[in-house]
Amino acid sequence: MNTRSVAAQGRGHARRAANSKAVEAGARAGFVARGAIYALVGALALRIALSGGGKQADRGGAIAEISEKPFGKILLWVLGIALVGMALWRLSEALFGSVGPDGHKPTKRAMAAGRFVFYGCVAYSVLSFAAGDSGSGGGSSDKQSQDVTAMALGWPGGQWIVGIAGVGVACAGLWIAVRAMMRKYRKHLKMSTMSKRVRQTVDFTGVFGGTARGVVFATAGGFAVAAAIEHQADRTKGMDDTLRSFADTPAGPWLLVVIALGLVAFGVFSWANARYRKV
């Protein structure tokens, strides 16, 4: 057996592993975990909007909230492992392409690779917190964002780097919102297997939740651009401060209420993906 056939055989084994029931189960568990985090962040933001205080409304706040519940540490381990499943599924998409006629396009595979890195980092932070490193997953997103921005601003051409990154995040947020409003998510879901009521729920949570999520990303990107222009790292905001900023608009806390409910809706939409996503 020559080297080429061994390599081809190895690729075949890897592809079959990527298409296995285990990877599919990991992806679906990951959507459940993602939904839980977004629903909790939305609930924490809603608490801030209605009471003016409360815990930080970001992933760290959601993790801390879970850890304080009965069997919280066990739940965090389950959540972290589920996110590992999501990361591995995204890795399989990056290596072998995703479901659909355009799933093998280089751009799709590159985006899957980026999502693999993102969910890998999220899984690591959750599992680290579950293992006792409270400064990992439960840290403030605002401080982390400002620390990274301050470091980047100190580099040669740092203002350009931060500015370009901010524009990238803002554009990604607008892209997320527009795609949600256009219901692009439908091509990834088994819509034909849903009842009429389920389809209506999926469309409502997909459009409302996806748009709210996109608005949050776009706003955070705008703050990063402002930090670059003014060369002030503290102008950058993580998710918590970004959400709180909606309460400082002329609409008052009611805009934050809408965004918070949108994030909860996105959590519900993620749970629907766990059931109906084409994997």
PDB file of C-alpha atoms in Angstrom:
ATOM      1  CA  MET A   1       0.000   0.000   0.000  1.00  0.00           C
ATOM      2  CA  ASN A   2       1.621   3.284  -1.100  1.00  0.00           C
ATOM      3  CA  THR A   3       1.709   6.567   0.763  1.00  0.00           C
ATOM      4  CA  ARG A   4      -0.963   8.170  -1.439  1.00  0.00           C
ATOM      5  CA  SER A   5      -3.513   5.442  -0.759  1.00  0.00           C
ATOM      6  CA  VAL A   6      -2.784   5.577   2.972  1.00  0.00           C
ATOM      7  CA  ALA A   7      -3.356   9.340   2.951  1.00  0.00           C
ATOM      8  CA  ALA A   8      -6.584   8.923   0.968  1.00  0.00           C
ATOM      9  CA  GLN A   9      -7.734   6.268   3.403  1.00  0.00           C
ATOM     10  CA  GLY A  10      -6.940   8.576   6.304  1.00  0.00           C
ATOM     11  CA  ARG A  11      -8.923  11.400   4.736  1.00  0.00           C
ATOM     12  CA  GLY A  12     -11.831   9.025   4.229  1.00  0.00           C
ATOM     13  CA  HIS A  13     -11.781   8.007   7.889  1.00  0.00           C
ATOM     14  CA  ALA A  14     -11.618  11.660   8.947  1.00  0.00           C
ATOM     15  CA  ARG A  15     -14.532  12.585   6.680  1.00  0.00           C
ATOM     16  CA  ARG A  16     -16.653   9.740   8.030  1.00  0.00           C
ATOM     17  CA  ALA A  17     -15.830  10.835  11.571  1.00  0.00           C
ATOM     18  CA  ALA A  18     -16.856  14.404  10.696  1.00  0.00           C
ATOM     19  CA  ASN A  19     -20.185  13.122   9.353  1.00  0.00           C
ATOM     20  CA  SER A  20     -20.774  10.801  12.291  1.00  0.00           C
ATOM     21  CA  LYS A  21     -23.715  10.798  14.673  1.00  0.00           C
ATOM     22  CA  ALA A  22     -21.348  11.869  17.454  1.00  0.00           C
ATOM     23  CA  VAL A  23     -20.427  15.104  15.651  1.00  0.00           C
ATOM     24  CA  GLU A  24     -24.102  15.743  14.904  1.00  0.00           C
ATOM     25  CA  ALA A  25     -25.003  15.188  18.561  1.00  0.00           C
ATOM     26  CA  GLY A  26     -22.200  17.557  19.585  1.00  0.00           C
ATOM     27  CA  ALA A  27     -23.492  20.256  17.244  1.00  0.00           C
ATOM     28  CA  ARG A  28     -27.036  19.960  18.573  1.00  0.00           C
ATOM     29  CA  ALA A  29     -25.817  20.033  22.171  1.00  0.00           C
ATOM     30  CA  GLY A  30     -23.783  23.113  21.293  1.00  0.00           C
ATOM     31  CA  PHE A  31     -26.873  24.925  20.040  1.00  0.00           C
ATOM     32  CA  VAL A  32     -28.615  24.124  23.334  1.00  0.00           C
ATOM     33  CA  ALA A  33     -25.636  25.546  25.244  1.00  0.00           C
ATOM     34  CA  ARG A  34     -25.481  28.664  23.065  1.00  0.00           C
ATOM     35  CA  GLY A  35     -29.184  29.194  23.610  1.00  0.00           C
ATOM     36  CA  ALA A  36     -28.808  28.924  27.370  1.00  0.00           C
ATOM     37  CA  ILE A  37     -26.037  31.553  27.425  1.00  0.00           C
ATOM     38  CA  TYR A  38     -27.944  34.039  25.252  1.00  0.00           C
ATOM     39  CA  ALA A  39     -31.182  33.533  27.179  1.00  0.00           C
ATOM     40  CA  LEU A  40     -29.365  34.179  30.464  1.00  0.00           C
ATOM     41  CA  VAL A  41     -27.552  37.249  29.108  1.00  0.00           C
ATOM     42  CA  GLY A  42     -30.895  38.599  27.895  1.00  0.00           C
ATOM     43  CA  ALA A  43     -32.490  37.943  31.293  1.00  0.00           C
ATOM     44  CA  LEU A  44     -29.613  39.724  33.058  1.00  0.00           C
ATOM     45  CA  ALA A  45     -29.920  42.684  30.661  1.00  0.00           C
ATOM     46  CA  LEU A  46     -33.657  42.810  31.306  1.00  0.00           C
ATOM     47  CA  ARG A  47     -32.974  42.932  35.031  1.00  0.00           C
ATOM     48  CA  ILE A  48     -30.611  45.879  34.460  1.00  0.00           C
ATOM     49  CA  ALA A  49     -33.218  47.690  32.336  1.00  0.00           C
ATOM     50  CA  LEU A  50     -35.995  47.276  34.897  1.00  0.00           C
ATOM     51  CA  SER A  51     -34.029  47.805  38.107  1.00  0.00           C
ATOM     52  CA  GLY A  52     -31.040  49.891  37.012  1.00  0.00           C
ATOM     53  CA  GLY A  53     -28.609  47.441  38.599  1.00  0.00           C
ATOM     54  CA  GLY A  54     -27.825  43.760  38.612  1.00  0.00           C
ATOM     55  CA  LYS A  55     -25.005  41.495  37.546  1.00  0.00           C
ATOM     56  CA  GLN A  56     -22.950  41.989  34.412  1.00  0.00           C
ATOM     57  CA  ALA A  57     -24.965  41.080  31.332  1.00  0.00           C
ATOM     58  CA  ASP A  58     -22.427  39.070  29.352  1.00  0.00           C
ATOM     59  CA  ARG A  59     -21.085  35.552  29.115  1.00  0.00           C
ATOM     60  CA  GLY A  60     -19.199  35.953  32.392  1.00  0.00           C
ATOM     61  CA  GLY A  61     -22.364  37.066  34.159  1.00  0.00           C
ATOM     62  CA  ALA A  62     -24.296  34.127  32.699  1.00  0.00           C
ATOM     63  CA  ILE A  63     -21.611  31.659  33.831  1.00  0.00           C
ATOM     64  CA  ALA A  64     -21.547  33.170  37.312  1.00  0.00           C
ATOM     65  CA  GLU A  65     -25.351  32.984  37.466  1.00  0.00           C
ATOM     66  CA  ILE A  66     -25.296  29.281  36.573  1.00  0.00           C
ATOM     67  CA  SER A  67     -22.536  28.523  39.085  1.00  0.00           C
ATOM     68  CA  GLU A  68     -24.667  29.870  41.935  1.00  0.00           C
ATOM     69  CA  LYS A  69     -27.547  27.495  41.212  1.00  0.00           C
ATOM     70  CA  PRO A  70     -27.933  24.016  42.746  1.00  0.00           C
ATOM     71  CA  PHE A  71     -25.585  21.643  40.887  1.00  0.00           C
ATOM     72  CA  GLY A  72     -24.200  24.736  39.152  1.00  0.00           C
ATOM     73  CA  LYS A  73     -20.698  23.332  38.702  1.00  0.00           C
ATOM     74  CA  ILE A  74     -22.089  20.192  37.102  1.00  0.00           C
ATOM     75  CA  LEU A  75     -24.214  22.317  34.778  1.00  0.00           C
ATOM     76  CA  LEU A  76     -21.123  24.309  33.782  1.00  0.00           C
ATOM     77  CA  TRP A  77     -19.225  21.123  32.922  1.00  0.00           C
ATOM     78  CA  VAL A  78     -22.170  19.982  30.779  1.00  0.00           C
ATOM     79  CA  LEU A  79     -22.359  23.419  29.135  1.00  0.00           C
ATOM     80  CA  GLY A  80     -18.618  23.477  28.422  1.00  0.00           C
ATOM     81  CA  ILE A  81     -18.588  19.979  26.941  1.00  0.00           C
ATOM     82  CA  ALA A  82     -21.573  20.877  24.758  1.00  0.00           C
ATOM     83  CA  LEU A  83     -19.668  23.902  23.460  1.00  0.00           C
ATOM     84  CA  VAL A  84     -16.708  21.643  22.674  1.00  0.00           C
ATOM     85  CA  GLY A  85     -19.161  19.662  20.538  1.00  0.00           C
ATOM     86  CA  MET A  86     -20.135  22.864  18.727  1.00  0.00           C
ATOM     87  CA  ALA A  87     -16.466  23.724  18.146  1.00  0.00           C
ATOM     88  CA  LEU A  88     -15.696  20.268  16.723  1.00  0.00           C
ATOM     89  CA  TRP A  89     -18.675  20.481  14.387  1.00  0.00           C
ATOM     90  CA  ARG A  90     -17.458  23.849  13.095  1.00  0.00           C
ATOM     91  CA  LEU A  91     -13.994  22.328  12.640  1.00  0.00           C
ATOM     92  CA  SER A  92     -15.484  19.526  10.542  1.00  0.00           C
ATOM     93  CA  GLU A  93     -17.224  22.166   8.389  1.00  0.00           C
ATOM     94  CA  ALA A  94     -13.933  24.016   7.938  1.00  0.00           C
ATOM     95  CA  LEU A  95     -12.110  20.842   6.909  1.00  0.00           C
ATOM     96  CA  PHE A  96     -14.754  19.098   4.796  1.00  0.00           C
ATOM     97  CA  GLY A  97     -17.429  21.702   4.034  1.00  0.00           C
ATOM     98  CA  SER A  98     -20.942  22.140   5.409  1.00  0.00           C
ATOM     99  CA  VAL A  99     -24.370  20.904   4.362  1.00  0.00           C
ATOM    100  CA  GLY A 100     -25.827  22.654   1.320  1.00  0.00           C
ATOM    101  CA  PRO A 101     -24.866  23.380  -2.312  1.00  0.00           C
ATOM    102  CA  ASP A 102     -22.411  26.152  -1.356  1.00  0.00           C
ATOM    103  CA  GLY A 103     -21.027  24.453   1.739  1.00  0.00           C
ATOM    104  CA  HIS A 104     -17.640  23.779   0.137  1.00  0.00           C
ATOM    105  CA  LYS A 105     -16.938  27.386  -0.851  1.00  0.00           C
ATOM    106  CA  PRO A 106     -13.643  28.721   0.579  1.00  0.00           C
ATOM    107  CA  THR A 107     -15.459  31.626   2.233  1.00  0.00           C
ATOM    108  CA  LYS A 108     -17.882  29.265   4.013  1.00  0.00           C
ATOM    109  CA  ARG A 109     -15.047  27.072   5.207  1.00  0.00           C
ATOM    110  CA  ALA A 110     -13.053  30.089   6.393  1.00  0.00           C
ATOM    111  CA  MET A 111     -16.062  31.331   8.371  1.00  0.00           C
ATOM    112  CA  ALA A 112     -16.454  27.863   9.878  1.00  0.00           C
ATOM    113  CA  ALA A 113     -12.788  27.963  10.909  1.00  0.00           C
ATOM    114  CA  GLY A 114     -13.346  31.310  12.615  1.00  0.00           C
ATOM    115  CA  ARG A 115     -16.360  29.930  14.449  1.00  0.00           C
ATOM    116  CA  PHE A 116     -14.323  26.899  15.511  1.00  0.00           C
ATOM    117  CA  VAL A 117     -11.773  29.206  17.139  1.00  0.00           C
ATOM    118  CA  PHE A 118     -14.521  31.294  18.766  1.00  0.00           C
ATOM    119  CA  TYR A 119     -16.448  28.368  20.219  1.00  0.00           C
ATOM    120  CA  GLY A 120     -13.214  26.693  21.250  1.00  0.00           C
ATOM    121  CA  CYS A 121     -12.303  29.785  23.284  1.00  0.00           C
ATOM    122  CA  VAL A 122     -15.801  29.987  24.787  1.00  0.00           C
ATOM    123  CA  ALA A 123     -15.706  26.290  25.728  1.00  0.00           C
ATOM    124  CA  TYR A 124     -12.276  26.732  27.304  1.00  0.00           C
ATOM    125  CA  SER A 125     -13.447  29.696  29.386  1.00  0.00           C
ATOM    126  CA  VAL A 126     -16.537  27.825  30.634  1.00  0.00           C
ATOM    127  CA  LEU A 127     -14.595  24.666  31.469  1.00  0.00           C
ATOM    128  CA  SER A 128     -11.856  26.697  33.175  1.00  0.00           C
ATOM    129  CA  PHE A 129     -14.457  28.400  35.354  1.00  0.00           C
ATOM    130  CA  ALA A 130     -16.034  25.013  36.151  1.00  0.00           C
ATOM    131  CA  ALA A 131     -12.582  23.718  37.146  1.00  0.00           C
ATOM    132  CA  GLY A 132     -12.170  26.536  39.648  1.00  0.00           C
ATOM    133  CA  ASP A 133     -10.520  29.347  37.657  1.00  0.00           C
ATOM    134  CA  SER A 134     -13.068  32.039  38.492  1.00  0.00           C
ATOM    135  CA  GLY A 135     -11.003  34.678  36.707  1.00  0.00           C
ATOM    136  CA  SER A 136     -11.392  32.917  33.360  1.00  0.00           C
ATOM    137  CA  GLY A 137     -14.933  32.468  32.093  1.00  0.00           C
ATOM    138  CA  GLY A 138     -16.480  34.716  34.714  1.00  0.00           C
ATOM    139  CA  GLY A 139     -14.368  37.774  34.002  1.00  0.00           C
ATOM    140  CA  SER A 140     -15.851  41.060  32.865  1.00  0.00           C
ATOM    141  CA  SER A 141     -16.117  41.393  29.095  1.00  0.00           C
ATOM    142  CA  ASP A 142     -15.684  45.162  29.496  1.00  0.00           C
ATOM    143  CA  LYS A 143     -12.304  44.869  31.233  1.00  0.00           C
ATOM    144  CA  GLN A 144     -11.134  42.202  28.801  1.00  0.00           C
ATOM    145  CA  SER A 145     -12.086  44.381  25.819  1.00  0.00           C
ATOM    146  CA  GLN A 146     -10.357  47.431  27.280  1.00  0.00           C
ATOM    147  CA  ASP A 147      -7.198  45.467  28.142  1.00  0.00           C
ATOM    148  CA  VAL A 148      -6.952  44.053  24.619  1.00  0.00           C
ATOM    149  CA  THR A 149      -7.611  47.494  23.100  1.00  0.00           C
ATOM    150  CA  ALA A 150      -4.997  49.157  25.307  1.00  0.00           C
ATOM    151  CA  MET A 151      -2.433  46.539  24.274  1.00  0.00           C
ATOM    152  CA  ALA A 152      -3.274  46.938  20.585  1.00  0.00           C
ATOM    153  CA  LEU A 153      -3.140  50.744  20.768  1.00  0.00           C
ATOM    154  CA  GLY A 154       0.418  50.434  22.058  1.00  0.00           C
ATOM    155  CA  TRP A 155       1.548  48.641  18.899  1.00  0.00           C
ATOM    156  CA  PRO A 156       2.918  50.469  15.833  1.00  0.00           C
ATOM    157  CA  GLY A 157      -0.141  51.394  13.803  1.00  0.00           C
ATOM    158  CA  GLY A 158      -2.298  50.394  16.765  1.00  0.00           C
ATOM    159  CA  GLN A 159      -5.001  52.944  16.040  1.00  0.00           C
ATOM    160  CA  TRP A 160      -5.448  51.535  12.543  1.00  0.00           C
ATOM    161  CA  ILE A 161      -5.524  47.975  13.854  1.00  0.00           C
ATOM    162  CA  VAL A 162      -8.196  48.761  16.453  1.00  0.00           C
ATOM    163  CA  GLY A 163     -10.154  50.868  13.985  1.00  0.00           C
ATOM    164  CA  ILE A 164     -10.160  48.185  11.297  1.00  0.00           C
ATOM    165  CA  ALA A 165     -11.132  45.549  13.871  1.00  0.00           C
ATOM    166  CA  GLY A 166     -13.969  47.792  15.075  1.00  0.00           C
ATOM    167  CA  VAL A 167     -15.230  48.331  11.531  1.00  0.00           C
ATOM    168  CA  GLY A 168     -15.049  44.567  10.998  1.00  0.00           C
ATOM    169  CA  VAL A 169     -17.140  43.859  14.107  1.00  0.00           C
ATOM    170  CA  ALA A 170     -19.652  46.582  13.185  1.00  0.00           C
ATOM    171  CA  CYS A 171     -20.002  45.225   9.641  1.00  0.00           C
ATOM    172  CA  ALA A 172     -20.383  41.686  10.998  1.00  0.00           C
ATOM    173  CA  GLY A 173     -23.169  42.930  13.269  1.00  0.00           C
ATOM    174  CA  LEU A 174     -24.983  44.597  10.375  1.00  0.00           C
ATOM    175  CA  TRP A 175     -24.510  41.441   8.285  1.00  0.00           C
ATOM    176  CA  ILE A 176     -26.006  39.313  11.085  1.00  0.00           C
ATOM    177  CA  ALA A 177     -28.985  41.656  11.442  1.00  0.00           C
ATOM    178  CA  VAL A 178     -29.680  41.924   7.704  1.00  0.00           C
ATOM    179  CA  ARG A 179     -29.451  38.169   7.175  1.00  0.00           C
ATOM    180  CA  ALA A 180     -31.834  37.642  10.089  1.00  0.00           C
ATOM    181  CA  MET A 181     -34.361  40.097   8.639  1.00  0.00           C
ATOM    182  CA  MET A 182     -34.045  38.374   5.251  1.00  0.00           C
ATOM    183  CA  ARG A 183     -34.633  35.007   6.969  1.00  0.00           C
ATOM    184  CA  LYS A 184     -31.483  33.514   5.481  1.00  0.00           C
ATOM    185  CA  TYR A 185     -31.428  31.039   8.374  1.00  0.00           C
ATOM    186  CA  ARG A 186     -34.268  29.108   6.722  1.00  0.00           C
ATOM    187  CA  LYS A 187     -31.935  27.345   4.286  1.00  0.00           C
ATOM    188  CA  HIS A 188     -30.102  25.773   7.240  1.00  0.00           C
ATOM    189  CA  LEU A 189     -33.262  24.451   8.907  1.00  0.00           C
ATOM    190  CA  LYS A 190     -35.636  21.595   8.146  1.00  0.00           C
ATOM    191  CA  MET A 191     -38.568  23.960   7.684  1.00  0.00           C
ATOM    192  CA  SER A 192     -40.752  21.359   5.960  1.00  0.00           C
ATOM    193  CA  THR A 193     -40.796  19.171   9.075  1.00  0.00           C
ATOM    194  CA  MET A 194     -42.148  21.967  11.303  1.00  0.00           C
ATOM    195  CA  SER A 195     -45.765  22.550  12.172  1.00  0.00           C
ATOM    196  CA  LYS A 196     -47.261  25.949  11.295  1.00  0.00           C
ATOM    197  CA  ARG A 197     -46.977  27.152  14.901  1.00  0.00           C
ATOM    198  CA  VAL A 198     -43.349  26.038  15.171  1.00  0.00           C
ATOM    199  CA  ARG A 199     -42.488  27.786  11.886  1.00  0.00           C
ATOM    200  CA  GLN A 200     -44.067  30.995  13.162  1.00  0.00           C
ATOM    201  CA  THR A 201     -42.106  30.746  16.402  1.00  0.00           C
ATOM    202  CA  VAL A 202     -38.859  30.042  14.551  1.00  0.00           C
ATOM    203  CA  ASP A 203     -39.417  33.003  12.217  1.00  0.00           C
ATOM    204  CA  PHE A 204     -40.273  35.366  15.069  1.00  0.00           C
ATOM    205  CA  THR A 205     -37.311  34.365  17.233  1.00  0.00           C
ATOM    206  CA  GLY A 206     -34.973  34.126  14.244  1.00  0.00           C
ATOM    207  CA  VAL A 207     -35.759  37.607  12.925  1.00  0.00           C
ATOM    208  CA  PHE A 208     -36.185  39.361  16.276  1.00  0.00           C
ATOM    209  CA  GLY A 209     -33.340  37.554  18.010  1.00  0.00           C
ATOM    210  CA  GLY A 210     -30.913  37.695  15.107  1.00  0.00           C
ATOM    211  CA  THR A 211     -31.563  41.405  14.564  1.00  0.00           C
ATOM    212  CA  ALA A 212     -31.030  42.203  18.258  1.00  0.00           C
ATOM    213  CA  ARG A 213     -27.819  40.190  18.301  1.00  0.00           C
ATOM    214  CA  GLY A 214     -26.592  41.999  15.195  1.00  0.00           C
ATOM    215  CA  VAL A 215     -27.386  45.407  16.692  1.00  0.00           C
ATOM    216  CA  VAL A 216     -25.351  44.560  19.801  1.00  0.00           C
ATOM    217  CA  PHE A 217     -22.340  43.510  17.700  1.00  0.00           C
ATOM    218  CA  ALA A 218     -22.614  46.590  15.459  1.00  0.00           C
ATOM    219  CA  THR A 219     -22.800  48.909  18.475  1.00  0.00           C
ATOM    220  CA  ALA A 220     -19.787  47.263  20.123  1.00  0.00           C
ATOM    221  CA  GLY A 221     -17.859  47.695  16.885  1.00  0.00           C
ATOM    222  CA  GLY A 222     -18.790  51.369  16.831  1.00  0.00           C
ATOM    223  CA  PHE A 223     -17.357  51.848  20.322  1.00  0.00           C
ATOM    224  CA  ALA A 224     -14.106  50.180  19.190  1.00  0.00           C
ATOM    225  CA  VAL A 225     -13.862  52.607  16.267  1.00  0.00           C
ATOM    226  CA  ALA A 226     -14.403  55.514  18.689  1.00  0.00           C
ATOM    227  CA  ALA A 227     -11.621  54.140  20.919  1.00  0.00           C
ATOM    228  CA  ALA A 228      -9.271  54.040  17.921  1.00  0.00           C
ATOM    229  CA  ILE A 229     -10.084  57.575  16.779  1.00  0.00           C
ATOM    230  CA  GLU A 230      -9.679  59.056  20.263  1.00  0.00           C
ATOM    231  CA  HIS A 231      -6.802  56.727  21.220  1.00  0.00           C
ATOM    232  CA  GLN A 232      -8.611  55.874  24.468  1.00  0.00           C
ATOM    233  CA  ALA A 233      -8.945  52.202  25.365  1.00  0.00           C
ATOM    234  CA  ASP A 234     -11.708  52.906  27.889  1.00  0.00           C
ATOM    235  CA  ARG A 235     -14.013  53.938  25.037  1.00  0.00           C
ATOM    236  CA  THR A 236     -14.164  50.256  24.064  1.00  0.00           C
ATOM    237  CA  LYS A 237     -17.064  48.357  25.581  1.00  0.00           C
ATOM    238  CA  GLY A 238     -17.686  44.670  26.106  1.00  0.00           C
ATOM    239  CA  MET A 239     -21.149  43.189  25.895  1.00  0.00           C
ATOM    240  CA  ASP A 240     -22.162  44.351  29.381  1.00  0.00           C
ATOM    241  CA  ASP A 241     -21.351  48.040  28.851  1.00  0.00           C
ATOM    242  CA  THR A 242     -22.649  47.877  25.283  1.00  0.00           C
ATOM    243  CA  LEU A 243     -26.014  46.652  26.546  1.00  0.00           C
ATOM    244  CA  ARG A 244     -26.077  49.253  29.327  1.00  0.00           C
ATOM    245  CA  SER A 245     -25.417  51.978  26.737  1.00  0.00           C
ATOM    246  CA  PHE A 246     -28.834  51.301  25.168  1.00  0.00           C
ATOM    247  CA  ALA A 247     -30.434  52.512  28.408  1.00  0.00           C
ATOM    248  CA  ASP A 248     -28.618  55.861  27.989  1.00  0.00           C
ATOM    249  CA  THR A 249     -30.321  56.658  24.671  1.00  0.00           C
ATOM    250  CA  PRO A 250     -33.329  59.017  24.411  1.00  0.00           C
ATOM    251  CA  ALA A 251     -35.540  55.907  24.444  1.00  0.00           C
ATOM    252  CA  GLY A 252     -34.317  55.243  27.984  1.00  0.00           C
ATOM    253  CA  PRO A 253     -34.364  51.744  29.431  1.00  0.00           C
ATOM    254  CA  TRP A 254     -37.095  50.625  27.036  1.00  0.00           C
ATOM    255  CA  LEU A 255     -34.630  50.198  24.181  1.00  0.00           C
ATOM    256  CA  LEU A 256     -32.569  47.950  26.442  1.00  0.00           C
ATOM    257  CA  VAL A 257     -35.755  46.019  27.260  1.00  0.00           C
ATOM    258  CA  VAL A 258     -36.311  45.387  23.541  1.00  0.00           C
ATOM    259  CA  ILE A 259     -32.684  44.319  22.984  1.00  0.00           C
ATOM    260  CA  ALA A 260     -32.755  42.110  26.092  1.00  0.00           C
ATOM    261  CA  LEU A 261     -35.931  40.365  24.943  1.00  0.00           C
ATOM    262  CA  GLY A 262     -34.301  39.964  21.540  1.00  0.00           C
ATOM    263  CA  LEU A 263     -31.341  38.136  23.084  1.00  0.00           C
ATOM    264  CA  VAL A 264     -33.728  35.846  24.961  1.00  0.00           C
ATOM    265  CA  ALA A 265     -35.495  35.234  21.628  1.00  0.00           C
ATOM    266  CA  PHE A 266     -32.154  34.354  20.045  1.00  0.00           C
ATOM    267  CA  GLY A 267     -31.634  31.834  22.821  1.00  0.00           C
ATOM    268  CA  VAL A 268     -34.978  30.233  21.945  1.00  0.00           C
ATOM    269  CA  PHE A 269     -34.008  30.318  18.260  1.00  0.00           C
ATOM    270  CA  SER A 270     -30.774  28.477  19.121  1.00  0.00           C
ATOM    271  CA  TRP A 271     -32.815  25.774  20.848  1.00  0.00           C
ATOM    272  CA  ALA A 272     -34.898  25.430  17.685  1.00  0.00           C
ATOM    273  CA  ASN A 273     -31.635  24.991  15.762  1.00  0.00           C
ATOM    274  CA  ALA A 274     -30.740  22.156  18.104  1.00  0.00           C
ATOM    275  CA  ARG A 275     -33.841  20.326  16.868  1.00  0.00           C
ATOM    276  CA  TYR A 276     -34.185  21.379  13.238  1.00  0.00           C
ATOM    277  CA  ARG A 277     -30.695  22.339  12.008  1.00  0.00           C
ATOM    278  CA  LYS A 278     -29.382  20.476   8.982  1.00  0.00           C
ATOM    279  CA  VAL A 279     -26.122  19.007  10.280  1.00  0.00           C
TER     280      VAL A 279
END
